[in-house]
PDB file of C-alpha atoms in Angstrom:
ATOM      1  CA  ARG A   1      73.748 -34.108 -37.260  1.00  0.00           C
ATOM      2  CA  TYR A   2      72.316 -30.416 -36.910  1.00  0.00           C
ATOM      3  CA  ILE A   3      68.290 -29.324 -37.499  1.00  0.00           C
ATOM      4  CA  ILE A   4      69.124 -25.530 -38.198  1.00  0.00           C
ATOM      5  CA  TYR A   5      65.817 -23.676 -38.415  1.00  0.00           C
ATOM      6  CA  SER A   6      66.218 -19.939 -39.842  1.00  0.00           C
ATOM      7  CA  ASP A   7      64.592 -17.833 -38.067  1.00  0.00           C
ATOM      8  CA  PHE A   8      61.369 -17.365 -39.549  1.00  0.00           C
ATOM      9  CA  ILE A   9      60.630 -21.113 -38.827  1.00  0.00           C
ATOM     10  CA  LEU A  10      62.088 -21.355 -35.962  1.00  0.00           C
ATOM     11  CA  PHE A  11      59.464 -18.444 -34.582  1.00  0.00           C
ATOM     12  CA  TRP A  12      57.382 -20.343 -36.020  1.00  0.00           C
ATOM     13  CA  ASN A  13      57.479 -23.853 -34.258  1.00  0.00           C
ATOM     14  CA  ASN A  14      57.703 -21.638 -30.942  1.00  0.00           C
ATOM     15  CA  LEU A  15      54.292 -20.045 -31.417  1.00  0.00           C
ATOM     16  CA  SER A  16      53.021 -23.975 -32.057  1.00  0.00           C
ATOM     17  CA  THR A  17      54.961 -24.872 -29.357  1.00  0.00           C
ATOM     18  CA  MET A  18      53.252 -22.241 -27.263  1.00  0.00           C
ATOM     19  CA  GLY A  19      49.412 -22.949 -28.681  1.00  0.00           C
ATOM     20  CA  SER A  20      50.046 -26.817 -28.104  1.00  0.00           C
ATOM     21  CA  MET A  21      50.470 -26.403 -24.580  1.00  0.00           C
ATOM     22  CA  MET A  22      47.831 -23.456 -23.988  1.00  0.00           C
ATOM     23  CA  THR A  23      45.552 -25.808 -25.582  1.00  0.00           C
ATOM     24  CA  ILE A  24      45.803 -28.666 -23.032  1.00  0.00           C
ATOM     25  CA  MET A  25      45.638 -25.863 -20.006  1.00  0.00           C
ATOM     26  CA  PHE A  26      42.123 -25.146 -21.474  1.00  0.00           C
ATOM     27  CA  ILE A  27      41.388 -28.920 -21.610  1.00  0.00           C
ATOM     28  CA  PHE A  28      42.644 -29.743 -18.118  1.00  0.00           C
ATOM     29  CA  MET A  29      40.878 -26.551 -16.972  1.00  0.00           C
ATOM     30  CA  PHE A  30      37.514 -27.356 -18.630  1.00  0.00           C
ATOM     31  CA  PHE A  31      37.318 -30.743 -17.441  1.00  0.00           C
ATOM     32  CA  TYR A  32      38.090 -29.404 -13.988  1.00  0.00           C
ATOM     33  CA  SER A  33      35.161 -27.334 -13.761  1.00  0.00           C
ATOM     34  CA  ILE A  34      33.184 -30.137 -15.650  1.00  0.00           C
ATOM     35  CA  ILE A  35      33.992 -32.113 -12.257  1.00  0.00           C
ATOM     36  CA  ASP A  36      33.201 -29.488  -9.934  1.00  0.00           C
ATOM     37  CA  LEU A  37      30.017 -28.691 -11.480  1.00  0.00           C
ATOM     38  CA  ILE A  38      29.041 -32.336 -11.014  1.00  0.00           C
ATOM     39  CA  ASN A  39      30.842 -32.349  -7.740  1.00  0.00           C
ATOM     40  CA  SER A  40      29.295 -29.408  -6.169  1.00  0.00           C
ATOM     41  CA  LYS A  41      26.350 -28.700  -4.547  1.00  0.00           C
ATOM     42  CA  ARG A  42      25.508 -25.094  -4.671  1.00  0.00           C
ATOM     43  CA  LYS A  43      22.005 -23.103  -4.673  1.00  0.00           C
ATOM     44  CA  ILE A  44      20.258 -22.599  -7.678  1.00  0.00           C
ATOM     45  CA  ILE A  45      21.586 -18.296  -8.584  1.00  0.00           C
ATOM     46  CA  PHE A  46      18.106 -17.428  -9.841  1.00  0.00           C
ATOM     47  CA  MET A  47      14.501 -18.529  -9.352  1.00  0.00           C
ATOM     48  CA  ILE A  48      11.933 -18.659 -12.147  1.00  0.00           C
ATOM     49  CA  LYS A  49       9.671 -15.999 -11.199  1.00  0.00           C
ATOM     50  CA  SER A  50       6.118 -17.288 -12.430  1.00  0.00           C
ATOM     51  CA  ASN A  51       2.428 -16.348 -11.325  1.00  0.00           C
ATOM     52  CA  ASN A  52       1.799 -19.619 -12.870  1.00  0.00           C
ATOM     53  CA  ASN A  53       1.492 -22.160 -10.209  1.00  0.00           C
ATOM     54  CA  GLU A  54       2.471 -25.435 -11.709  1.00  0.00           C
ATOM     55  CA  TRP A  55       5.628 -24.122 -11.641  1.00  0.00           C
ATOM     56  CA  LYS A  56       5.565 -23.325  -7.968  1.00  0.00           C
ATOM     57  CA  ASN A  57       3.940 -26.292  -6.666  1.00  0.00           C
ATOM     58  CA  ASN A  58       5.083 -29.038  -9.577  1.00  0.00           C
ATOM     59  CA  PHE A  59       1.616 -30.265  -9.811  1.00  0.00           C
ATOM     60  CA  PRO A  60      -0.770 -29.024 -11.394  1.00  0.00           C
ATOM     61  CA  VAL A  61      -3.656 -26.848  -9.627  1.00  0.00           C
ATOM     62  CA  LEU A  62      -6.734 -28.769  -8.830  1.00  0.00           C
ATOM     63  CA  ASN A  63      -9.470 -27.707 -10.579  1.00  0.00           C
ATOM     64  CA  HIS A  64      -7.491 -28.570 -13.593  1.00  0.00           C
ATOM     65  CA  THR A  65      -8.576 -30.534 -16.269  1.00  0.00           C
ATOM     66  CA  ASN A  66      -7.969 -32.296 -20.146  1.00  0.00           C
ATOM     67  CA  ILE A  67     -11.481 -31.884 -21.467  1.00  0.00           C
ATOM     68  CA  GLU A  68     -11.625 -29.276 -24.262  1.00  0.00           C
ATOM     69  CA  ASN A  69     -14.242 -27.405 -25.934  1.00  0.00           C
ATOM     70  CA  MET A  70     -14.776 -28.995 -29.729  1.00  0.00           C
ATOM     71  CA  PHE A  71     -14.539 -26.267 -31.716  1.00  0.00           C
ATOM     72  CA  LEU A  72     -16.047 -26.834 -35.706  1.00  0.00           C
ATOM     73  CA  PHE A  73     -14.787 -24.021 -38.130  1.00  0.00           C
ATOM     74  CA  ASN A  74     -16.025 -23.129 -41.020  1.00  0.00           C
ATOM     75  CA  LYS A  75     -14.735 -21.750 -44.066  1.00  0.00           C
TER      76      LYS A  75
END
């Protein structure tokens, strides 16, 4: 038994096949890039440029305190 497609159905069938193959290829590329990012030890491309010493030293400055002044606001 032969399956006879019209030209219109054959075109959309080929287009669908190409789309599914491209999707599978992009999924493999995505997984490869994720695995490459996990395995690679690359330098940071950009640095945080800040004048804040806490960001530079990764700890608070010595005169840093958590004591806050209590303010009372009246309307």
